[in-house]
mmCIF file of C-alpha atoms in Angstrom:
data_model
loop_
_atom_site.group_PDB
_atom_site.id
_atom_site.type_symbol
_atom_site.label_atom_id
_atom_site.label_comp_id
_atom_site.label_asym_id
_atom_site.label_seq_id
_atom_site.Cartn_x
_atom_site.Cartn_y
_atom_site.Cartn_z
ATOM 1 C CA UNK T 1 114.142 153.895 64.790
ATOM 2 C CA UNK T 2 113.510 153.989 68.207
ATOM 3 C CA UNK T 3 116.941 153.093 69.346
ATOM 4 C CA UNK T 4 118.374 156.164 67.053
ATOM 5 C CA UNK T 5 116.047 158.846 68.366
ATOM 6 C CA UNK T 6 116.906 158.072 72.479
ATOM 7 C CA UNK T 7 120.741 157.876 70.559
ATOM 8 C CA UNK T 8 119.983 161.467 69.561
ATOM 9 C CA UNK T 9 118.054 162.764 73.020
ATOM 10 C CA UNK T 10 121.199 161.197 74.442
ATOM 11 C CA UNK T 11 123.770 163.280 72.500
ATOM 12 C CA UNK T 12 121.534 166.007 72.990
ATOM 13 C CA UNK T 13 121.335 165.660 76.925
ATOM 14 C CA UNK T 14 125.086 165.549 76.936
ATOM 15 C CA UNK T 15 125.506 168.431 75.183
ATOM 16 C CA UNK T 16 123.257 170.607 77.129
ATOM 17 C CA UNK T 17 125.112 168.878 80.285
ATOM 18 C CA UNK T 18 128.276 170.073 79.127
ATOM 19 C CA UNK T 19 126.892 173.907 77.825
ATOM 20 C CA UNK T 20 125.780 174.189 81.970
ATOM 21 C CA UNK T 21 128.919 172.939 83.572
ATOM 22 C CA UNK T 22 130.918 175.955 81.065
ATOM 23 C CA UNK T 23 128.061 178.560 82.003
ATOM 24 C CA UNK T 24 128.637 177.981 85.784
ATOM 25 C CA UNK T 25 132.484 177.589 85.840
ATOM 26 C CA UNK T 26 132.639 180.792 87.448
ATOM 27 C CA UNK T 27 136.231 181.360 89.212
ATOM 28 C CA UNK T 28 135.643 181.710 93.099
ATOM 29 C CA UNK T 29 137.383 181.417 96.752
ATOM 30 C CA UNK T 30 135.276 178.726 97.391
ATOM 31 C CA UNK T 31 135.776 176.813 93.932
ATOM 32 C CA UNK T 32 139.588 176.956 94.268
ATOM 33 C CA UNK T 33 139.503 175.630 97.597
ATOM 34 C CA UNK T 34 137.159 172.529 96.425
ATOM 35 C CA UNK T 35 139.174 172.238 93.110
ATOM 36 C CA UNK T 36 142.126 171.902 95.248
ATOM 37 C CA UNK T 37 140.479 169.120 97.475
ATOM 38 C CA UNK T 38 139.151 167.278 93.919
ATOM 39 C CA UNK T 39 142.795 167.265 92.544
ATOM 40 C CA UNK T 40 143.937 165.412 95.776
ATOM 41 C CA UNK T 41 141.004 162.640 95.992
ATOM 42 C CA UNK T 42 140.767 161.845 92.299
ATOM 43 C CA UNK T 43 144.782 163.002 91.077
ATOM 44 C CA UNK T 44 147.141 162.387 93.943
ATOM 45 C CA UNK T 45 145.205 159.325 94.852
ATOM 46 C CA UNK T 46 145.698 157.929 92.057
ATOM 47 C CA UNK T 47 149.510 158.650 91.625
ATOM 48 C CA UNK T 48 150.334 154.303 92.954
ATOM 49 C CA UNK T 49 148.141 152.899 89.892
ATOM 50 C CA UNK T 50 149.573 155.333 87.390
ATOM 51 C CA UNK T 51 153.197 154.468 88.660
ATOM 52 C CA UNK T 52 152.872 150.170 88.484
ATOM 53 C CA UNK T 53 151.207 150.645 85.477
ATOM 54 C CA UNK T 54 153.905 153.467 83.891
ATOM 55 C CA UNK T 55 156.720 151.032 85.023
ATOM 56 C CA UNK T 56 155.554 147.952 83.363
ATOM 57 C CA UNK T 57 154.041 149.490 79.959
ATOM 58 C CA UNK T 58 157.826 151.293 80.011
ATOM 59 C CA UNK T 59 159.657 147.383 80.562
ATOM 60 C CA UNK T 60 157.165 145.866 77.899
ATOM 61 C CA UNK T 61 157.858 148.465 75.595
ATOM 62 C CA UNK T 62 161.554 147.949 75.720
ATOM 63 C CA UNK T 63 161.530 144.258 75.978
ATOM 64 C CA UNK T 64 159.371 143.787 72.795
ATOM 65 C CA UNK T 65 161.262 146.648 70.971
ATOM 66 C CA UNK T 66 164.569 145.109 72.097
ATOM 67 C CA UNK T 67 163.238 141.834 70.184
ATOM 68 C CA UNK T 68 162.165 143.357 67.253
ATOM 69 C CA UNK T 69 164.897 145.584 66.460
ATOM 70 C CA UNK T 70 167.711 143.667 67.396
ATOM 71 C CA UNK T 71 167.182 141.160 64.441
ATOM 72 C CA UNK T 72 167.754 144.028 61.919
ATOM 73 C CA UNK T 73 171.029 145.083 63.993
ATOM 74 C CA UNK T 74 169.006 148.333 65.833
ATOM 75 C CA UNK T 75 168.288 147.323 69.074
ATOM 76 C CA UNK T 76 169.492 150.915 70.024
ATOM 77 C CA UNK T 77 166.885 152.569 68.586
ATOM 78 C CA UNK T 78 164.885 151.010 71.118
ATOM 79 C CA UNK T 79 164.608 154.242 73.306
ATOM 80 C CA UNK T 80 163.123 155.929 69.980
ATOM 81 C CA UNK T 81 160.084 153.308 69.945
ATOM 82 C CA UNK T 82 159.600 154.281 73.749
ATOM 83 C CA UNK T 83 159.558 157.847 73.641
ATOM 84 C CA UNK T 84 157.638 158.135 70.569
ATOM 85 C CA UNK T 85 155.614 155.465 71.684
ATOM 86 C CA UNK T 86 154.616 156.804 75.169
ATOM 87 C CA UNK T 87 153.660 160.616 74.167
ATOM 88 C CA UNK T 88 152.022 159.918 70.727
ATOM 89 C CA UNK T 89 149.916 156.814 72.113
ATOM 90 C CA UNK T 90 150.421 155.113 75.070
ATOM 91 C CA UNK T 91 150.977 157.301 77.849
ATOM 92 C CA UNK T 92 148.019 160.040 78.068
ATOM 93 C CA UNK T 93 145.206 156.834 76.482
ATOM 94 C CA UNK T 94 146.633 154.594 79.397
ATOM 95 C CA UNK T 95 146.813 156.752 82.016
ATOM 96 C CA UNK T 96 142.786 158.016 80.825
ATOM 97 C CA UNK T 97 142.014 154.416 80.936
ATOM 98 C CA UNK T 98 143.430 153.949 84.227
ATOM 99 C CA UNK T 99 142.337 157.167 85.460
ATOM 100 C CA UNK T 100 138.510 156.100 84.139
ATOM 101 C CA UNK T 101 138.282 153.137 86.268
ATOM 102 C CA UNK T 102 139.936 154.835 89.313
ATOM 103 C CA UNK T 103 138.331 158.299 89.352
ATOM 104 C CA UNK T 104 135.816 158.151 86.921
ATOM 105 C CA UNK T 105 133.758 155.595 88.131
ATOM 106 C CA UNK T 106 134.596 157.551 91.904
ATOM 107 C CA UNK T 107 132.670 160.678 90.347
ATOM 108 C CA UNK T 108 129.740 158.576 89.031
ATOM 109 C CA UNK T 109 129.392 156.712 91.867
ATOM 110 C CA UNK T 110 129.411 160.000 94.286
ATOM 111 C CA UNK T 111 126.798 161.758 91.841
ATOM 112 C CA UNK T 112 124.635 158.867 92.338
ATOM 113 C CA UNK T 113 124.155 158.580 95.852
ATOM 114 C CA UNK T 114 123.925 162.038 96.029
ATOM 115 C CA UNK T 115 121.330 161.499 93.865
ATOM 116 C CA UNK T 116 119.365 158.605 95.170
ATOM 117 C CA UNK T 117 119.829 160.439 98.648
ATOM 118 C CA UNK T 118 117.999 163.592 97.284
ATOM 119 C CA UNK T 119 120.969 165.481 98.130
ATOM 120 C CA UNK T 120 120.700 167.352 94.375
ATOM 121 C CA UNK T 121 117.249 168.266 95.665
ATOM 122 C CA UNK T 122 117.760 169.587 98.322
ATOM 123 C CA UNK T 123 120.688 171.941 96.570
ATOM 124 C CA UNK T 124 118.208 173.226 94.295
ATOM 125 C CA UNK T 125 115.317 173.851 97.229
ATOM 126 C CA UNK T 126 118.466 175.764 99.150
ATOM 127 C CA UNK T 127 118.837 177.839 95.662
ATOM 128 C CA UNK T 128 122.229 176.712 94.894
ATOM 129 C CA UNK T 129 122.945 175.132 91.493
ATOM 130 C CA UNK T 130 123.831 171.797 91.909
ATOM 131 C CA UNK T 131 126.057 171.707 88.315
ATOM 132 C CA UNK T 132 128.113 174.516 89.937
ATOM 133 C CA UNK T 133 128.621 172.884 93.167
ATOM 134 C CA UNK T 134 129.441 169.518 92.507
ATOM 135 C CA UNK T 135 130.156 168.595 89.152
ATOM 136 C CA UNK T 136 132.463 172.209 88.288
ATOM 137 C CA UNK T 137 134.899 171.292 90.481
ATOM 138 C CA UNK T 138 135.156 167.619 89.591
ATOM 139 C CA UNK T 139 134.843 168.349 85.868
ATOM 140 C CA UNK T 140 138.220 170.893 86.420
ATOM 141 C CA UNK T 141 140.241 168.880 89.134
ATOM 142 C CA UNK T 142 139.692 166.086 86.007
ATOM 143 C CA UNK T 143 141.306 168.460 83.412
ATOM 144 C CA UNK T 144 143.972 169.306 85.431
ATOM 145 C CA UNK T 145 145.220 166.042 86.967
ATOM 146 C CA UNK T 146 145.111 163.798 83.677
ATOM 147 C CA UNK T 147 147.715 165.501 81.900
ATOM 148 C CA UNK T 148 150.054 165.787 85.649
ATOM 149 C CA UNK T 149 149.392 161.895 85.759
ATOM 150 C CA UNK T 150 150.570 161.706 82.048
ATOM 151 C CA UNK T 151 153.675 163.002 83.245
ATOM 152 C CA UNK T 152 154.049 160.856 86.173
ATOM 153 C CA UNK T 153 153.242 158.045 83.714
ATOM 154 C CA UNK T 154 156.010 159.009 81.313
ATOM 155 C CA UNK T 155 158.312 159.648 84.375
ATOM 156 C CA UNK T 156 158.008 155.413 85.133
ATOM 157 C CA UNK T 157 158.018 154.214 81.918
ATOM 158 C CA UNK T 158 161.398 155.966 80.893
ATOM 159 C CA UNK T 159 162.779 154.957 83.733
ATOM 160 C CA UNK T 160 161.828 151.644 84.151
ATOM 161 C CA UNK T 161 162.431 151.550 80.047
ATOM 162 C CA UNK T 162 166.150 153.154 80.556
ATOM 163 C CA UNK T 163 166.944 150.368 83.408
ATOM 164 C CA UNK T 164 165.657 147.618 81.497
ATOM 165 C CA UNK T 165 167.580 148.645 78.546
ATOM 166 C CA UNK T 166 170.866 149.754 79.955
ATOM 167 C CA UNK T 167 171.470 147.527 83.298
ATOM 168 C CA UNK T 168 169.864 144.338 82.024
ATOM 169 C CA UNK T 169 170.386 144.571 77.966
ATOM 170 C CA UNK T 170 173.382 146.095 78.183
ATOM 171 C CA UNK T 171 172.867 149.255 76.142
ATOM 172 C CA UNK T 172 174.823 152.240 76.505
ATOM 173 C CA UNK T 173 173.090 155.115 78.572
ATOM 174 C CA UNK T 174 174.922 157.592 76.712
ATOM 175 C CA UNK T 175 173.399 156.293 73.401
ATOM 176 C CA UNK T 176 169.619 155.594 74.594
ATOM 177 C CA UNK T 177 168.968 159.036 75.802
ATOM 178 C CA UNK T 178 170.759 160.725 72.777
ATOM 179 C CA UNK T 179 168.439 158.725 70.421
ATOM 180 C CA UNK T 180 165.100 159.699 72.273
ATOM 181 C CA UNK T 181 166.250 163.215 72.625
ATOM 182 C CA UNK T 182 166.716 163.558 68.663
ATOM 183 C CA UNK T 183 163.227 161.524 67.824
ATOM 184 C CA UNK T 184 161.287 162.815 70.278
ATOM 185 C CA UNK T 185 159.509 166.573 68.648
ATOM 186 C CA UNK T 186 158.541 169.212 71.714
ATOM 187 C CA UNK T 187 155.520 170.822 69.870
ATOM 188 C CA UNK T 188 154.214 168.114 68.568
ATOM 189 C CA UNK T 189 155.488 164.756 70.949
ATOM 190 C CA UNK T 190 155.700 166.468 73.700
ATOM 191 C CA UNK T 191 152.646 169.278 73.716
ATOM 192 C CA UNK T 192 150.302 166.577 71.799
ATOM 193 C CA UNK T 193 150.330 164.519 74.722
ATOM 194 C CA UNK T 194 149.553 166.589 77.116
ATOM 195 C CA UNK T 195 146.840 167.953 75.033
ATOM 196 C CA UNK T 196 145.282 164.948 73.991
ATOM 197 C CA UNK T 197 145.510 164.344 78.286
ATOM 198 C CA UNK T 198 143.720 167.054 79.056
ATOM 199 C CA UNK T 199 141.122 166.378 76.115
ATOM 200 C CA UNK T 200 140.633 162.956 78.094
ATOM 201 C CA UNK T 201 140.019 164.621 81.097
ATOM 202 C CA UNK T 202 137.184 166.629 80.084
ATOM 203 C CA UNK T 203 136.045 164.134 78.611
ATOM 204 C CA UNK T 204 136.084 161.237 82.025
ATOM 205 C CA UNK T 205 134.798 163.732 83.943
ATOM 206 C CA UNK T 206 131.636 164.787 81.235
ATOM 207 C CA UNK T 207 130.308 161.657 81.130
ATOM 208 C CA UNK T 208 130.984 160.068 84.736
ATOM 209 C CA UNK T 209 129.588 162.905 86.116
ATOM 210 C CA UNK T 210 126.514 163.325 83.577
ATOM 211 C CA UNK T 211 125.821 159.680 84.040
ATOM 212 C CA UNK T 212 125.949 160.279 87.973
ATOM 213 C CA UNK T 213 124.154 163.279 87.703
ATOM 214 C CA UNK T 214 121.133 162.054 85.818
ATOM 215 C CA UNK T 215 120.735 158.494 86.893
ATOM 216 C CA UNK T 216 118.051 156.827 88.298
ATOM 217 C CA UNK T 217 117.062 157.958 92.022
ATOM 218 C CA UNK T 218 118.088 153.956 93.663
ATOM 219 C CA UNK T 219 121.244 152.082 94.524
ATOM 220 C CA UNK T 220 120.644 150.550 91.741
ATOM 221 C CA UNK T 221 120.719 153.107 89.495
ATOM 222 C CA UNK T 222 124.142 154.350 90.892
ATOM 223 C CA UNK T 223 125.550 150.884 90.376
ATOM 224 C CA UNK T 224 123.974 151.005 86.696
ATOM 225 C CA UNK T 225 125.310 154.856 85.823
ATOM 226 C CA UNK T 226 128.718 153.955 87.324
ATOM 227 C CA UNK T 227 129.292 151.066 84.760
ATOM 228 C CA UNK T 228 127.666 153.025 82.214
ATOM 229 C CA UNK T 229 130.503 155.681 82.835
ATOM 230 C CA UNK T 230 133.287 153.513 83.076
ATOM 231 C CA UNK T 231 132.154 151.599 79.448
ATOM 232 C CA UNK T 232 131.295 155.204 77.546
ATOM 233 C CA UNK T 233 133.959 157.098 78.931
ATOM 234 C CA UNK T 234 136.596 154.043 77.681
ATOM 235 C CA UNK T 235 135.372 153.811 74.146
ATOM 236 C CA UNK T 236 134.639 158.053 73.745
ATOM 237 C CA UNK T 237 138.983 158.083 74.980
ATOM 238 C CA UNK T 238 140.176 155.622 72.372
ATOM 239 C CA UNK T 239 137.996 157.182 70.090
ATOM 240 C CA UNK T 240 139.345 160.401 70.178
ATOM 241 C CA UNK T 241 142.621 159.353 70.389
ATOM 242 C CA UNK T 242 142.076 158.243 67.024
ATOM 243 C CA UNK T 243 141.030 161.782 66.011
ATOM 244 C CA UNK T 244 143.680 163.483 67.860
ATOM 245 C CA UNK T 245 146.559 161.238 66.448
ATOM 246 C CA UNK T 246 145.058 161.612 63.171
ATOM 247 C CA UNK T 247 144.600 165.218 63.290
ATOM 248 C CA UNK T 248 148.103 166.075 64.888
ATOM 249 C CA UNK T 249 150.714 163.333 63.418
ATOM 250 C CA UNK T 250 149.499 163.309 59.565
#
């Protein structure tokens, strides 16, 4: 009973958390100017992970595909199980997963030592809202760059896919891109994944910067909200990736 009620203050917390970094996402010079830097450290930045890891999910979709379909005689349909594949599934969950352990725990880890140096103190003494300052920008630079890595992710994984398939399998170019054009929907391929990657996003950034923002005042604490982050913000992405796929592909 105990366990359920902190489960509660918890979801509680969080929502509060997330009402306050809405009510001060204000537009501003100075916002745009630290949005810009955010998008840099925790988007750009992470641009050589998303790439390696784009490349090989795009040649291990293709090889297993290749496998599969070529014992019924369709091995080129192979570029359909990619494209469909990558928006519906693979590429924006990956690239949140990825982007969790590389940025994510980055803003919980940065939250913490600002807060076990008092530095979230000393914002409020100077009258200047600490949600606004530090966790605004973060929170937006997060909802912005997830979906731009989803499209760098795609962006590997074709081509890595499409090199695999045509230069080592010896499929016809012609054919593979034809295939994916015709499979793959705009509104609902295309836009869903870049929805469901900005959903992800906001959601990273929520709850490595909530768990940053509240945790416990010692290096210890930042060590203990950073891994909190990383684990929470992981399972809350593949959970509503469930929701998402079920709510947009019935």
């Amino acid at each position: 009973m105990k366990a359920m009620t902190e489960s509660i203050r918890s979801i509680g917390r969080a929502g509060l958390f997330t009402l306050a970094v809405l009510r001060a996402s204000r537009p501003s010079r100075a916002l745009f100017a630290e949005l810009v830097r955010e998008i840099y450290k925790i988007g750009a930045r992470s641009l050589p992970i998303i790439a390696v890891g784009g490349a090989f999910v795009g040649l291990s979709v293709i090889l297993l595909g290749y496998r599969a379909l070529d014992t019924y005689g369709a091995s080129n349909q192979v570029s359909a199980m990619l494209g469909l594949g990558l928006y519906r599934e693979l590429a924006p969950v990956l690239t949140a997963l990825l982007f969790v352990g590389r940025a994510g725990s980055s803003i919980a880890a940065e939250l913490g030592l600002m807060r076990a140096t008092d530095q979230l103190t000393a914002l409020g003494l100077m009258a200047i809202d600490p949600v606004a300052k530090v966790v605004v920008p973060r929170f937006w630079a997060a909802v912005i760059a997830v979906p731009l890595l989803t499209g760098f992710f795609v962006s590997f994984a074709m081509l890595a896919g499409w090199f695999e398939a045509v230069h080592i399998l010896g499929l016809d170019a012609g054919t593979f891109w034809q295939v994916m054009k015709d499979i793959v929907d705009f509104r609902s391929d295309f836009l869903g994944a870049f929805l469901k990657a900005g959903v992800f996003g906001a959601i990273t950034a929520l709850v490595a910067a909530h768990a940053g923002f509240h945790s416990e005042p010692t290096i210890e604490g930042t060590s203990v909200a950073t891994t909190r982050a990383v684990v929470n913000a992981s399972l809350l992405v593949l959970m509503f990736n469930f929701v998402l796929s079920a709510l947009m592909f019935r």
